[in-house]
Every structure is written in structure tokens, then in C-alpha cells.
PDB file of N, CA and C in Angstrom:
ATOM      1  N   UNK T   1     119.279  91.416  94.534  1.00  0.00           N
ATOM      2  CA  UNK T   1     117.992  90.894  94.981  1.00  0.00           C
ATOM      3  C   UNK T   1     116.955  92.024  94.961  1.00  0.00           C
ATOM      4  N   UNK T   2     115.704  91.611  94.289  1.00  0.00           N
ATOM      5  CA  UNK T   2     114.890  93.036  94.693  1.00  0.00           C
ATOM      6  C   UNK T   2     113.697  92.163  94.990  1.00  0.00           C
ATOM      7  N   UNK T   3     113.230  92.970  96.282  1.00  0.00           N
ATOM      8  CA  UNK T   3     111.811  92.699  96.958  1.00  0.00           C
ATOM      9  C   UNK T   3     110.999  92.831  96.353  1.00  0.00           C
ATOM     10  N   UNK T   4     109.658  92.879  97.417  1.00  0.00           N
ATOM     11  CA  UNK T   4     107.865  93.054  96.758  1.00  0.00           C
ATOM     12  C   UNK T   4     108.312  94.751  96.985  1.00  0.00           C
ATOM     13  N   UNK T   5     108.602  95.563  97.931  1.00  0.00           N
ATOM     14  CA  UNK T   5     108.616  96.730  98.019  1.00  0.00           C
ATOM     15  C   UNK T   5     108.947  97.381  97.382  1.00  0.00           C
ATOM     16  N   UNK T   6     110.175  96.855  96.649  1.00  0.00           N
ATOM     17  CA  UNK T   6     111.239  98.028  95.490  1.00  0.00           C
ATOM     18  C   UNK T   6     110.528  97.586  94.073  1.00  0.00           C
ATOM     19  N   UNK T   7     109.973  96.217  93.991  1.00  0.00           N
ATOM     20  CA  UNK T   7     109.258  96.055  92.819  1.00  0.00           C
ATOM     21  C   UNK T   7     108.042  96.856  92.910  1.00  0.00           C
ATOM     22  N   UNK T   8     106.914  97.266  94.171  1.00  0.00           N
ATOM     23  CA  UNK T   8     106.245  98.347  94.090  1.00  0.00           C
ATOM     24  C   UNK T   8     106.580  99.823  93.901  1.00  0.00           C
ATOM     25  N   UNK T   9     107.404 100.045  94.297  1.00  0.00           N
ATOM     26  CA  UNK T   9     108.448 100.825  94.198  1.00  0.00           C
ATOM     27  C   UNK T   9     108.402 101.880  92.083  1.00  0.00           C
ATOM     28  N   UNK T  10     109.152 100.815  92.060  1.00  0.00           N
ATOM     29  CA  UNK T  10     109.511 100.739  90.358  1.00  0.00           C
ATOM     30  C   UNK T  10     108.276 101.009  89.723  1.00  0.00           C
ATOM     31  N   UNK T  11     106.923  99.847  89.716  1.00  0.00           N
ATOM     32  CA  UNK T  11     105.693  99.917  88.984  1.00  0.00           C
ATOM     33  C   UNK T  11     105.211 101.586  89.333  1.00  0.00           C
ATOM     34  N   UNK T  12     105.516 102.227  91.239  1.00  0.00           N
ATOM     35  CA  UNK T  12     104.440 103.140  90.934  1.00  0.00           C
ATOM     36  C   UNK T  12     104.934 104.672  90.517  1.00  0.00           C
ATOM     37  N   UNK T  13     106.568 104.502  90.334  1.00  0.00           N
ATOM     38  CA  UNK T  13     106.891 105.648  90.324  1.00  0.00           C
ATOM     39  C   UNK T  13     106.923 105.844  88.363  1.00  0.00           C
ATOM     40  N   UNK T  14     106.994 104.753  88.006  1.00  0.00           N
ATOM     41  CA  UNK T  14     106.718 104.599  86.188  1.00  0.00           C
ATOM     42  C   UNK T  14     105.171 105.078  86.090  1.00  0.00           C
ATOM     43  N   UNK T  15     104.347 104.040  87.226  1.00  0.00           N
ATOM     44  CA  UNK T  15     103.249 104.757  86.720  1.00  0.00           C
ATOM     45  C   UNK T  15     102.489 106.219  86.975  1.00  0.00           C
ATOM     46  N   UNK T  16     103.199 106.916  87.949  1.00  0.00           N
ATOM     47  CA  UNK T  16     103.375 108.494  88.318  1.00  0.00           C
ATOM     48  C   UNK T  16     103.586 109.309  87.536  1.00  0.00           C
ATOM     49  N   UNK T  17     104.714 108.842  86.809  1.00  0.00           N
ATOM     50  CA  UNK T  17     105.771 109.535  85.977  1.00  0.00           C
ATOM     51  C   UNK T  17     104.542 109.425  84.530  1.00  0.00           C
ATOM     52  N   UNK T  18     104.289 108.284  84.272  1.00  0.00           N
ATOM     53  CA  UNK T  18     102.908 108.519  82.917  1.00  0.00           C
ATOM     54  C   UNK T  18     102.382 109.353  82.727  1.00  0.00           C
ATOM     55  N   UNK T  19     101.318 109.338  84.184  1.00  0.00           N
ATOM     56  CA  UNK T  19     100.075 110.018  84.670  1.00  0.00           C
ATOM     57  C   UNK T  19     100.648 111.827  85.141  1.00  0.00           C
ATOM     58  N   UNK T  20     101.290 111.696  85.133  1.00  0.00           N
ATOM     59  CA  UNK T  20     101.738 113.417  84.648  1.00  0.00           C
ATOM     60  C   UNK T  20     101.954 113.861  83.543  1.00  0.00           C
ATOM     61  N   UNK T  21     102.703 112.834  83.045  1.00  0.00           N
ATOM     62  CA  UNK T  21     103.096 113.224  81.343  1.00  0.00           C
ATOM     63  C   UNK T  21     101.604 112.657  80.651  1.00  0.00           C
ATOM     64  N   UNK T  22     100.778 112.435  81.344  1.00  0.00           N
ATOM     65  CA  UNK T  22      99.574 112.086  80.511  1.00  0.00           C
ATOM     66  C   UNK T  22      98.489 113.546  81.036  1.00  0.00           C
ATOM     67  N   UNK T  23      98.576 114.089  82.302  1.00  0.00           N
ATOM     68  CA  UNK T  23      98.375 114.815  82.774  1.00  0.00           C
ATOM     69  C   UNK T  23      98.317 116.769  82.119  1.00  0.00           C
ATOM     70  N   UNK T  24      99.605 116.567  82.214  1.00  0.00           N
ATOM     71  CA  UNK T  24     100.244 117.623  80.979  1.00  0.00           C
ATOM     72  C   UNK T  24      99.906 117.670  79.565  1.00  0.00           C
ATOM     73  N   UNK T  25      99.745 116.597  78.919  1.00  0.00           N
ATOM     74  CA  UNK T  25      99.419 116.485  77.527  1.00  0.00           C
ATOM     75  C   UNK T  25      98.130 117.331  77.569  1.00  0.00           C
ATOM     76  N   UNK T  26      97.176 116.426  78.639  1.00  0.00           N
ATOM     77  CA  UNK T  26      95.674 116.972  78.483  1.00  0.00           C
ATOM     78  C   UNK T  26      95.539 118.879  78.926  1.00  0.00           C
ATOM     79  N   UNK T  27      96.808 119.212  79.272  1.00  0.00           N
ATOM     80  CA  UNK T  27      96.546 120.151  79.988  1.00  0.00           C
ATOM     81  C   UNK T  27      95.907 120.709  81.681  1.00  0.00           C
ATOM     82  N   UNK T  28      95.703 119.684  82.011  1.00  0.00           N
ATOM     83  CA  UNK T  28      94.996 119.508  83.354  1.00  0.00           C
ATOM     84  C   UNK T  28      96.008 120.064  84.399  1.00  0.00           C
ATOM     85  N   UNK T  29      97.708 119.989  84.194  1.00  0.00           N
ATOM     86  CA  UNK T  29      99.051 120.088  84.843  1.00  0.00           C
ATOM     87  C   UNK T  29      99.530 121.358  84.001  1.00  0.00           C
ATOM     88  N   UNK T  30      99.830 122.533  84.860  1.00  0.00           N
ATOM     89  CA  UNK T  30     101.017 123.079  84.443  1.00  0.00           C
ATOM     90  C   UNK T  30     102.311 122.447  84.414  1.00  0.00           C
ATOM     91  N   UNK T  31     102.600 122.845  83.303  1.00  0.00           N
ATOM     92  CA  UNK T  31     104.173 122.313  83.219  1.00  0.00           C
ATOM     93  C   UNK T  31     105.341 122.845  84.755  1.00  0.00           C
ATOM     94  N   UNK T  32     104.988 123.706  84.833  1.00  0.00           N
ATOM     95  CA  UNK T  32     105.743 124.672  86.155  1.00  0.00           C
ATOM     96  C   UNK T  32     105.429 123.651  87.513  1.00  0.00           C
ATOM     97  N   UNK T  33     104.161 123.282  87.499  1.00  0.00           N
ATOM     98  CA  UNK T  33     103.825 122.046  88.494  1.00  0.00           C
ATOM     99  C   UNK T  33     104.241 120.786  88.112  1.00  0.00           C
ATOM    100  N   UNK T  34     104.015 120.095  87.358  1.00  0.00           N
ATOM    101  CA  UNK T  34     104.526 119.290  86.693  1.00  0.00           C
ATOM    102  C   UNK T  34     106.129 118.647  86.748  1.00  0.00           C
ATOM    103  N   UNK T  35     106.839 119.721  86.762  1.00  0.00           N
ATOM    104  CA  UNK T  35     108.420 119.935  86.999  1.00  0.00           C
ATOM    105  C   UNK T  35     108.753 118.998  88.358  1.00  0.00           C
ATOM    106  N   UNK T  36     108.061 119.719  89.414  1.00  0.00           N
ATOM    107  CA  UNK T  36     108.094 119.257  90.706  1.00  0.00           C
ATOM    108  C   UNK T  36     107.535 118.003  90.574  1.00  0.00           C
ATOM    109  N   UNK T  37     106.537 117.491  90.261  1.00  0.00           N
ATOM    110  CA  UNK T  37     106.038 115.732  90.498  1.00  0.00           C
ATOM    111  C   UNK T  37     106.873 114.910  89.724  1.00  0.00           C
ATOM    112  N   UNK T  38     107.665 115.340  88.219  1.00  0.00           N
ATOM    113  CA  UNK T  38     108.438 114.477  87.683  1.00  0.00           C
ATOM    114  C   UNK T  38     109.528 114.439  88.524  1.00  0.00           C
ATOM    115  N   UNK T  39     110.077 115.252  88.788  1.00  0.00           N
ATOM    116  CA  UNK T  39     111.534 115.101  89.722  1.00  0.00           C
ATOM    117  C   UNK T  39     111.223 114.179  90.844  1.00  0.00           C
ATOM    118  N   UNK T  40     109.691 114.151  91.405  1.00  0.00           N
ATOM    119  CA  UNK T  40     109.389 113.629  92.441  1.00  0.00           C
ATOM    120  C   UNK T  40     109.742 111.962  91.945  1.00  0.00           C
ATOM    121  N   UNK T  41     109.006 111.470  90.801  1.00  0.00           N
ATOM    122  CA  UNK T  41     108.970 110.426  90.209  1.00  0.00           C
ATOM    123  C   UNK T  41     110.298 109.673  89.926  1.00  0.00           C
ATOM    124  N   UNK T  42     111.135 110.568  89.605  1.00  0.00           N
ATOM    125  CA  UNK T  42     112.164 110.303  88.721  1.00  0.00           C
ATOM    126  C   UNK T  42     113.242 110.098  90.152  1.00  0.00           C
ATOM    127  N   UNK T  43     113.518 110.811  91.176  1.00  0.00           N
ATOM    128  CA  UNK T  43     114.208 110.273  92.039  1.00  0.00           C
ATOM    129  C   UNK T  43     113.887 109.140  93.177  1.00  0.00           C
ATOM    130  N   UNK T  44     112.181 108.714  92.811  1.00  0.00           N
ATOM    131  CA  UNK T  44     111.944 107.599  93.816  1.00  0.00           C
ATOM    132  C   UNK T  44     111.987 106.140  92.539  1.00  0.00           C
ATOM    133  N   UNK T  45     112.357 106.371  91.544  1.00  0.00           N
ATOM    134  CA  UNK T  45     112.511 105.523  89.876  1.00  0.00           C
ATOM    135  C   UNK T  45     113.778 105.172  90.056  1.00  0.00           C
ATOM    136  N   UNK T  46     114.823 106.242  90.476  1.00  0.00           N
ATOM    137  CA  UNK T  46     116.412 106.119  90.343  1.00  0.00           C
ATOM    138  C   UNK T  46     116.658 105.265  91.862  1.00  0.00           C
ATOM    139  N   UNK T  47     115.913 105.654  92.816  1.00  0.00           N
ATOM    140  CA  UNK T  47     116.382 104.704  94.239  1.00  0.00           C
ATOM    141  C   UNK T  47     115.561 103.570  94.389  1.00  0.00           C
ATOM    142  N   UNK T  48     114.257 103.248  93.604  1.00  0.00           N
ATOM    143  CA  UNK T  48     113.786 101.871  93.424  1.00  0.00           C
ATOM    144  C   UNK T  48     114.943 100.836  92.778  1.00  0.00           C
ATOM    145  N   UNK T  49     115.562 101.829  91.440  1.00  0.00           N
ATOM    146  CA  UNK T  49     116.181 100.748  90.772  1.00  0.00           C
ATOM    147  C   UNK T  49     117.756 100.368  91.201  1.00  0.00           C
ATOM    148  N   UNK T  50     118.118 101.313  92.047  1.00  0.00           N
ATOM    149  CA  UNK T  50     119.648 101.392  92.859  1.00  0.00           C
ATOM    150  C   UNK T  50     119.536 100.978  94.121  1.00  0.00           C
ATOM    151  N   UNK T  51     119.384  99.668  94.706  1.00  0.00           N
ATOM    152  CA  UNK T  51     119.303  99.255  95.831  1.00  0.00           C
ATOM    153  C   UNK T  51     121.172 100.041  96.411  1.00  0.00           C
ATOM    154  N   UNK T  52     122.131 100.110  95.701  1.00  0.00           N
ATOM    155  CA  UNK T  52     123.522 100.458  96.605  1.00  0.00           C
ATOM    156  C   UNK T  52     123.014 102.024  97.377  1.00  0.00           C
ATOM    157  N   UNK T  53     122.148 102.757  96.163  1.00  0.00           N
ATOM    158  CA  UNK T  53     122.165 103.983  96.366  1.00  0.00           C
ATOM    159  C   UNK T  53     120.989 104.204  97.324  1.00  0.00           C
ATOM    160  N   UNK T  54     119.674 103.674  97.538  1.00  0.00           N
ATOM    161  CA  UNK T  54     119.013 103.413  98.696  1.00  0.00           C
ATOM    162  C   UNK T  54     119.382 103.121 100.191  1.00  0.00           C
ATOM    163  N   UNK T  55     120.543 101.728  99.782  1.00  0.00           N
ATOM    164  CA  UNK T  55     121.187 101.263 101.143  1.00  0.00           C
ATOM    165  C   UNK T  55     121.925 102.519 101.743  1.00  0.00           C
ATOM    166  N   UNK T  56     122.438 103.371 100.765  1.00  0.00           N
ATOM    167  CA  UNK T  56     123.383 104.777 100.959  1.00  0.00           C
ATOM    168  C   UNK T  56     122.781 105.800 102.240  1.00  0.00           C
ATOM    169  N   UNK T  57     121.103 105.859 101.483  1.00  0.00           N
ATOM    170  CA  UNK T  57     120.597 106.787 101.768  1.00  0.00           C
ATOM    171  C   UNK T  57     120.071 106.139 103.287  1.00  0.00           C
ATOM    172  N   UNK T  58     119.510 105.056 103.250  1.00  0.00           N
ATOM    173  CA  UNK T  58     118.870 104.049 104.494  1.00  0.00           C
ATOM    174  C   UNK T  58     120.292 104.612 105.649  1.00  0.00           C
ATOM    175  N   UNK T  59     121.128 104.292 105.082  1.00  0.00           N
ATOM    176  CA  UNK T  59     122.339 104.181 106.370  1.00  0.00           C
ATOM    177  C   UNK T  59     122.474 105.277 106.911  1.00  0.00           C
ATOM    178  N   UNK T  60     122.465 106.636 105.795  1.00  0.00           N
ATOM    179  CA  UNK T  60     122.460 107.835 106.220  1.00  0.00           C
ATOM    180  C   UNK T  60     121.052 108.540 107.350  1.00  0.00           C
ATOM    181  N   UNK T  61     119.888 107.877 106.895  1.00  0.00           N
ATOM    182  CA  UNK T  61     119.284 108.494 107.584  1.00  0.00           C
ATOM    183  C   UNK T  61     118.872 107.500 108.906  1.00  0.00           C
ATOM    184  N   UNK T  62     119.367 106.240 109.468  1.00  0.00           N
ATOM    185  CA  UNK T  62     119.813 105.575 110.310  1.00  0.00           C
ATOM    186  C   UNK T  62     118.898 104.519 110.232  1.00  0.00           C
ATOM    187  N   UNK T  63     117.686 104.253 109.063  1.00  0.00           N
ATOM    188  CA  UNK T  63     117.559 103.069 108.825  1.00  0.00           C
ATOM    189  C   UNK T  63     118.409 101.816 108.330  1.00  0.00           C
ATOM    190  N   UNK T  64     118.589 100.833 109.548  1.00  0.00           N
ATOM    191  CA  UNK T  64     119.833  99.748 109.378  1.00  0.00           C
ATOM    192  C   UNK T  64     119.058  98.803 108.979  1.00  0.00           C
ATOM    193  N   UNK T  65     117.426  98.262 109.758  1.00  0.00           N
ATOM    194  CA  UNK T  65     116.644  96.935 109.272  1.00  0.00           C
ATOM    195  C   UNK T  65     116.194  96.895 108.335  1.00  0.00           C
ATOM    196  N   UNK T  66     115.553  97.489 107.391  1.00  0.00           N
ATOM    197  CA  UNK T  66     115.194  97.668 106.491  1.00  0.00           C
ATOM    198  C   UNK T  66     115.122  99.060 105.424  1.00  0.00           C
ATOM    199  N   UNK T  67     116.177  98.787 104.358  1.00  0.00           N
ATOM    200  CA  UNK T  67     116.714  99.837 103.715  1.00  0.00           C
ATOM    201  C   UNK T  67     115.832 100.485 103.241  1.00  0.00           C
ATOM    202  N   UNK T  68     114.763  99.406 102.299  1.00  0.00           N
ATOM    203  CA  UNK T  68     113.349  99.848 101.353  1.00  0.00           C
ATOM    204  C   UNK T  68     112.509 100.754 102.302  1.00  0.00           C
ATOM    205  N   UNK T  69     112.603 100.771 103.583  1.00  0.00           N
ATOM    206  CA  UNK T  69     111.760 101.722 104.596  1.00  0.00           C
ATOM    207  C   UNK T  69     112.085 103.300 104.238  1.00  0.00           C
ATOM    208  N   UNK T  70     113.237 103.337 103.506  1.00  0.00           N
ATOM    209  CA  UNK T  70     114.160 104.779 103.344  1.00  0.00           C
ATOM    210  C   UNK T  70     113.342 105.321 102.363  1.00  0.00           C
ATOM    211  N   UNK T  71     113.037 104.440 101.346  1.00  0.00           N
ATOM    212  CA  UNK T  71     111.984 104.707  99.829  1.00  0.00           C
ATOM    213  C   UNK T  71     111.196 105.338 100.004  1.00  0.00           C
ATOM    214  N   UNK T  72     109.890 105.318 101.174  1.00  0.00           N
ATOM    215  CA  UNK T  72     108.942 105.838 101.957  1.00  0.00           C
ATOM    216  C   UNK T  72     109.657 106.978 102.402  1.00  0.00           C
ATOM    217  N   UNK T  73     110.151 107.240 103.022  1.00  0.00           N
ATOM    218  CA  UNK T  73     111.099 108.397 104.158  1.00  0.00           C
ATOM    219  C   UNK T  73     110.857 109.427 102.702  1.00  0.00           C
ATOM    220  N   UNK T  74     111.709 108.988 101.842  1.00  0.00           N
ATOM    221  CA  UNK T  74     112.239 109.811 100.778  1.00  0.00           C
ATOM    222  C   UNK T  74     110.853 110.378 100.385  1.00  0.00           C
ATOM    223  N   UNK T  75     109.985 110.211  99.681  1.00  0.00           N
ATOM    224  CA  UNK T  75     109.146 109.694  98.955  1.00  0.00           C
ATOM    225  C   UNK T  75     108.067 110.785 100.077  1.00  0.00           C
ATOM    226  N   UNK T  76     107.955 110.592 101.215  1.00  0.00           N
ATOM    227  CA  UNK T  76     107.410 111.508 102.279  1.00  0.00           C
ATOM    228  C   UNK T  76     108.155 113.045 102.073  1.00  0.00           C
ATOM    229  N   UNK T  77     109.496 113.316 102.235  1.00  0.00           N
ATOM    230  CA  UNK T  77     110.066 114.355 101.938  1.00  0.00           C
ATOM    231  C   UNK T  77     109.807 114.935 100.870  1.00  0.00           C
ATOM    232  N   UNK T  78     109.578 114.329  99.912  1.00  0.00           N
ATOM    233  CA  UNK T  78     109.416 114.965  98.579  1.00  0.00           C
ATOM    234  C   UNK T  78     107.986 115.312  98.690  1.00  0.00           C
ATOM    235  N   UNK T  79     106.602 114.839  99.125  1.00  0.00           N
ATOM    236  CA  UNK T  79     105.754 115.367  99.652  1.00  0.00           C
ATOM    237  C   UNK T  79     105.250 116.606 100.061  1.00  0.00           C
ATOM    238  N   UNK T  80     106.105 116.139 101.152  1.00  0.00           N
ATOM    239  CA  UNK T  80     106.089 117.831 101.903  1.00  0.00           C
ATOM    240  C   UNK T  80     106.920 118.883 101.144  1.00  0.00           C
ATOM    241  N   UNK T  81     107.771 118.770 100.500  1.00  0.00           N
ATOM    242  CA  UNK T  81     108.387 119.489  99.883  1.00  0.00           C
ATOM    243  C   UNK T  81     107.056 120.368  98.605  1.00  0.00           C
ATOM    244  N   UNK T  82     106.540 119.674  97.989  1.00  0.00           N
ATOM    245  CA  UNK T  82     105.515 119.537  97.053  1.00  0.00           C
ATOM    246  C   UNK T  82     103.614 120.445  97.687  1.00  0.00           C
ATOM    247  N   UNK T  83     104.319 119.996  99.135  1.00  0.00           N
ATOM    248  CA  UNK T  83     103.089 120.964  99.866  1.00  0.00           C
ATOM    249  C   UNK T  83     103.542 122.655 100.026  1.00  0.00           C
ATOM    250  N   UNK T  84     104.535 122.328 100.554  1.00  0.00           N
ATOM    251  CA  UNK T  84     105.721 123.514 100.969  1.00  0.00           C
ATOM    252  C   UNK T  84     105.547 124.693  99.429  1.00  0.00           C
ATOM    253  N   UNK T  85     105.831 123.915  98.760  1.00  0.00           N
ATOM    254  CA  UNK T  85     105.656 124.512  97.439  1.00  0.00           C
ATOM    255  C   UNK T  85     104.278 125.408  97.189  1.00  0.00           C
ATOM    256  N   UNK T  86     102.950 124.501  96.733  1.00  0.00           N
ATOM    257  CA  UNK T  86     101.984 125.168  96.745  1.00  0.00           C
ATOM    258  C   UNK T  86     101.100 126.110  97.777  1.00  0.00           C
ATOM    259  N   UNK T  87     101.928 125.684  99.295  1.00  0.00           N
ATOM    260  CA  UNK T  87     101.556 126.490  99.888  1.00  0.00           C
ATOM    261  C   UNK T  87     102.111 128.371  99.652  1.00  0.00           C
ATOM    262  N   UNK T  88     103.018 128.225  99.109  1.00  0.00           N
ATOM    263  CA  UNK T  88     103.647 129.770  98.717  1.00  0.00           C
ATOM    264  C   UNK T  88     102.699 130.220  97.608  1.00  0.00           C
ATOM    265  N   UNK T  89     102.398 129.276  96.885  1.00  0.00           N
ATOM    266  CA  UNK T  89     101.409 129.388  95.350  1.00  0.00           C
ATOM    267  C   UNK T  89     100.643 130.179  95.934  1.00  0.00           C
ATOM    268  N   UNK T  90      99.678 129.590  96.810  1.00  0.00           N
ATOM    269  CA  UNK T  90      98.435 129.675  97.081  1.00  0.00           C
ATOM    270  C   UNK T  90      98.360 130.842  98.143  1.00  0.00           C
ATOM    271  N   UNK T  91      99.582 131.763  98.451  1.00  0.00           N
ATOM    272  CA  UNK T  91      99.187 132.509  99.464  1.00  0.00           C
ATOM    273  C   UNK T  91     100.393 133.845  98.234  1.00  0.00           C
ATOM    274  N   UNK T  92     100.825 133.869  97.169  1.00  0.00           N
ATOM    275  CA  UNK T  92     101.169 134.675  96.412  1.00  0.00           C
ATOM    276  C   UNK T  92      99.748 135.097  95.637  1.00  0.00           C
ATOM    277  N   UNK T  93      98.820 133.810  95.004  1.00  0.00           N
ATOM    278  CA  UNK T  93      97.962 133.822  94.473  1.00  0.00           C
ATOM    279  C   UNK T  93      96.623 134.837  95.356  1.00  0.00           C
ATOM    280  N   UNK T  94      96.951 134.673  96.788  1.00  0.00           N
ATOM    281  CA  UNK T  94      95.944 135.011  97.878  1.00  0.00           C
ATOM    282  C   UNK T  94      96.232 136.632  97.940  1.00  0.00           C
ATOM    283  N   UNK T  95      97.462 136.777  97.774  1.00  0.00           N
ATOM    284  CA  UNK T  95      97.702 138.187  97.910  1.00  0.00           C
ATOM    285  C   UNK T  95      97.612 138.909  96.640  1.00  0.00           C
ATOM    286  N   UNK T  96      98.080 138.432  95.743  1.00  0.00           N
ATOM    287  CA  UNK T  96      96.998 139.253  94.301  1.00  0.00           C
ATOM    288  C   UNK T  96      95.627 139.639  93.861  1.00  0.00           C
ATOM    289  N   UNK T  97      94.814 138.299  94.636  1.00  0.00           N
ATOM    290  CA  UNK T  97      93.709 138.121  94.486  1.00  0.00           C
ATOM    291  C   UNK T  97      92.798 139.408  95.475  1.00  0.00           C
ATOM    292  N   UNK T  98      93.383 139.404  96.969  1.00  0.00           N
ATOM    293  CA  UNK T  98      92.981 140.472  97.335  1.00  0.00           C
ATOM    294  C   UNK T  98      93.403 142.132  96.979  1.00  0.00           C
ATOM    295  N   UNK T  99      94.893 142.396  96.264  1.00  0.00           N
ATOM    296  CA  UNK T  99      94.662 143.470  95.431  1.00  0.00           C
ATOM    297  C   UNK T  99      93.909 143.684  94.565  1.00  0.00           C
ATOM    298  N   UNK T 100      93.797 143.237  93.718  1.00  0.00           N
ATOM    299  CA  UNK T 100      92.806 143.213  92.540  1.00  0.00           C
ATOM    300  C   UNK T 100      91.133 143.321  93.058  1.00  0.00           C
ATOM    301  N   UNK T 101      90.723 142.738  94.224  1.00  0.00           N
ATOM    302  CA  UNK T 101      89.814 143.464  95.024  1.00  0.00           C
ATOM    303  C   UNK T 101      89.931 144.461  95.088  1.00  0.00           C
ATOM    304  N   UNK T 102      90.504 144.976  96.054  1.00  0.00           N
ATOM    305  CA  UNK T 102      91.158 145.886  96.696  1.00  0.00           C
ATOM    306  C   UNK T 102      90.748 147.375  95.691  1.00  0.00           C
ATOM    307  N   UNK T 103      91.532 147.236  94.413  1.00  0.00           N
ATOM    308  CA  UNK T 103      91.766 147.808  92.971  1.00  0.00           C
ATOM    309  C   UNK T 103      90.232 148.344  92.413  1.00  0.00           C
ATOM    310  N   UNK T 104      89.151 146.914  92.485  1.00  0.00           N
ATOM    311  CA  UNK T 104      88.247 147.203  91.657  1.00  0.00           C
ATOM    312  C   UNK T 104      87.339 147.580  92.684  1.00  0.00           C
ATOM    313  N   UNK T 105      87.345 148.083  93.884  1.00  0.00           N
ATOM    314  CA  UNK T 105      86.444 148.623  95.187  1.00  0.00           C
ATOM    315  C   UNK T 105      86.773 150.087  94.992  1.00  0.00           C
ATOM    316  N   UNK T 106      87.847 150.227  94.189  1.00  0.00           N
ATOM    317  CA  UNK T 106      88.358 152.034  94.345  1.00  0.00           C
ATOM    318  C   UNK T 106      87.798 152.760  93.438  1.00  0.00           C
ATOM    319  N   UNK T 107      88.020 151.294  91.764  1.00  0.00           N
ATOM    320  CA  UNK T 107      87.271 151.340  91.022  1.00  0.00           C
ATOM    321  C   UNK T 107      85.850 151.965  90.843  1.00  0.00           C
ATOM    322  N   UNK T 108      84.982 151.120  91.456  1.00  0.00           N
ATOM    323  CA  UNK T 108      83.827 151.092  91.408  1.00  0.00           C
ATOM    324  C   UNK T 108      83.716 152.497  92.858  1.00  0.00           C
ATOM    325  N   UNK T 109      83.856 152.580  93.131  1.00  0.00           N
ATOM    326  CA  UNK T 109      83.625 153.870  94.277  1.00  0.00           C
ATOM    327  C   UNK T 109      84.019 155.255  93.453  1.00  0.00           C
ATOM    328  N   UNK T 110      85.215 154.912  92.656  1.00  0.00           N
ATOM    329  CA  UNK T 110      85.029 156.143  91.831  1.00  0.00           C
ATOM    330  C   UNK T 110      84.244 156.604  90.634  1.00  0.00           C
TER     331      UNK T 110
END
């Protein structure tokens, strides 16, 4: 049996999965970023279309009334995971950015 949820489910993680690989083509996506949103796509694609393997995951994480609620759960984790991520980006990027200050102040003073 599949619901309105897992049938939303299915449509948006296909259409995720496009819009990156359409994303990437244009160049707009590093591939290195990119990596992370397909995996994102591709494991909420594999538990839309595996209601056993959803119910798996639902039971495990102690959703009993409604399994498709787990889809979301998941789908949230991978999120934050995806924040978690660029937050290291953006504070590796932060700390180069102020050497290279840093660099061209010694620069220019000498």
C-alpha cells in the first residue's frame, strides 16, 4: 500500500535528485557539495520506495503510529547533518580568509 506521504515522498526526492544533477551541470554546485545532497536524495528515494525498510527504521526510532512520520525524522537528520557540514566549510574558509589578511597587512607594511 503506498500513501499521499510516501507518494510525496518519491515525487520530491526524484525531483531533488534532478535539481542537483541539473544544478551541477550548470555549475552553480560543487560536485564535493553535491555528493552530500545526492546521498541526501538517494536515501530518502530508497525509504520512500521500501515501506519494510521505513517500517524498520519507524520501529527503531519508536515511531509505532505512523511509520511515514520516520521519512521526515530521517530527512531532518540528513539536514542537519548537511548544516553540520558547511558549518566546518565556512569556518575553515573563515580561517584562511583571515590569514591571507593577516599575510597581505605584513605585506603592505613592508
Amino acid at each position: 500500500m503506498v500513501d499521499r506521504v510516501m507518494i510525496f515522498g518519491i515525487v520530491a526526492s526524484v525531483g531533488a535528485l534532478l535539481f542537483i544533477l541539473e544544478l551541477v551541470r550548470r555549475r552553480k554546485l560543487r560536485e564535493d557539495y553535491a555528493l552530500v545532497w545526492l546521498a541526501t536524495g538517494g536515501v530518502l528515494l530508497v525509504l520512500s520506495l521500501s515501506r519494510p525498510a521505513l517500517d524498520a527504521i519507524a520501529n527503531a526510532l519508536g515511531v509505532v503510529t505512523y511509520p511515514p512520520a520516520a521519512l521526515f525524522a530521517v530527512a531532518l537528520l540528513f539536514v542537519l547533518f548537511i548544516l553540520l557540514h558547511y558549518a566546518v566549510v565556512v569556518t575553515k574558509l573563515s580561517r584562511e580568509n583571515k590569514q591571507i589578511a593577516q599575510q597581505m597587512a605584513i605585506l603592505r607594511w613592508e
